[in-house]
Amino acid sequence: MHFKVRIVSHDNPVTRGLSDFEIFDETYKGFYVEEGITPLLTTDEPSSTPVIGWSKMYGKARIVTLQSGHDVPTLKSKL
């Protein structure tokens, strides 16, 4: 399905320079997003959990999660 992705943290190194975009991807709903994360990407697609990309610190490491699909259309998307 096609849906809109919003960049919510423009100063993060992962999303710096990106603008909102539309993607053809599968969605996931109901997965756990823990407290204390920094949201990077969101969507208002009803079949998805709203936060679909985030970062957090784990000790001294910065962890980034991108909750996107794993199929050819997603990987070929040009932002």
Short mmCIF file of C-alpha atoms in Angstrom, two decimals:
data_model
loop_
_atom_site.label_atom_id
_atom_site.label_comp_id
_atom_site.label_asym_id
_atom_site.label_seq_id
_atom_site.Cartn_x
_atom_site.Cartn_y
_atom_site.Cartn_z
CA MET A 1 0.00 0.00 0.00
CA HIS A 2 1.08 3.60 -0.53
CA PHE A 3 1.21 5.78 2.54
CA LYS A 4 2.75 9.03 3.75
CA VAL A 5 5.79 9.10 6.06
CA ARG A 6 6.49 12.26 8.07
CA ILE A 7 9.93 13.32 9.27
CA VAL A 8 9.52 14.46 12.88
CA SER A 9 13.16 14.96 13.87
CA HIS A 10 14.90 17.06 11.22
CA ASP A 11 18.09 17.55 13.24
CA ASN A 12 18.87 13.85 13.76
CA PRO A 13 21.78 12.53 11.62
CA VAL A 14 19.53 9.75 10.27
CA THR A 15 16.84 12.09 8.95
CA ARG A 16 18.77 15.31 8.36
CA GLY A 17 18.05 16.65 4.88
CA LEU A 18 15.00 14.43 4.31
CA SER A 19 11.49 15.64 3.62
CA ASP A 20 8.17 13.89 4.14
CA PHE A 21 7.66 11.20 1.53
CA GLU A 22 5.25 8.58 0.25
CA ILE A 23 6.29 4.95 0.15
CA PHE A 24 4.87 1.68 -1.11
CA ASP A 25 5.37 -0.69 1.79
CA GLU A 26 3.67 -3.08 4.15
CA THR A 27 2.58 -1.73 7.52
CA TYR A 28 2.82 -3.14 11.03
CA LYS A 29 0.44 -2.40 13.87
CA GLY A 30 0.51 -3.11 17.55
CA PHE A 31 4.24 -3.47 18.07
CA TYR A 32 5.77 -2.11 21.27
CA VAL A 33 7.62 1.22 21.19
CA GLU A 34 9.33 1.77 24.53
CA GLU A 35 9.34 5.00 26.55
CA GLY A 36 12.27 7.35 26.12
CA ILE A 37 12.81 6.92 22.38
CA THR A 38 13.32 9.84 20.00
CA PRO A 39 10.73 9.57 17.22
CA LEU A 40 12.20 10.06 13.75
CA LEU A 41 9.43 8.93 11.38
CA THR A 42 5.66 8.77 11.83
CA THR A 43 2.62 7.96 9.74
CA ASP A 44 -1.10 8.49 10.11
CA GLU A 45 -1.87 5.35 8.10
CA PRO A 46 -4.59 3.56 10.16
CA SER A 47 -3.11 0.09 9.53
CA SER A 48 0.21 1.10 11.16
CA THR A 49 1.49 1.98 14.59
CA PRO A 50 2.08 5.78 14.36
CA VAL A 51 5.84 5.85 15.18
CA ILE A 52 7.69 3.89 12.49
CA GLY A 53 11.26 5.07 13.01
CA TRP A 54 13.09 6.03 16.20
CA SER A 55 16.42 6.26 17.94
CA LYS A 56 17.57 5.78 21.52
CA MET A 57 20.74 5.42 23.50
CA TYR A 58 21.73 2.04 24.90
CA GLY A 59 24.75 2.61 27.07
CA LYS A 60 27.11 4.57 24.83
CA ALA A 61 25.57 3.26 21.59
CA ARG A 62 22.93 5.04 19.53
CA ILE A 63 20.33 2.53 18.31
CA VAL A 64 18.11 3.30 15.31
CA THR A 65 15.03 1.32 14.35
CA LEU A 66 13.27 1.73 11.01
CA GLN A 67 10.05 -0.25 11.02
CA SER A 68 9.70 -0.64 7.28
CA GLY A 69 9.12 -3.59 5.03
CA HIS A 70 11.70 -5.82 3.48
CA ASP A 71 10.53 -6.17 -0.11
CA VAL A 72 11.88 -4.85 -3.40
CA PRO A 73 9.51 -1.81 -3.73
CA THR A 74 10.59 -0.52 -0.31
CA LEU A 75 14.28 -0.99 -1.00
CA LYS A 76 13.98 0.73 -4.41
CA SER A 77 12.23 3.80 -2.96
CA LYS A 78 14.03 7.04 -3.73
CA LEU A 79 13.58 9.72 -1.13
#
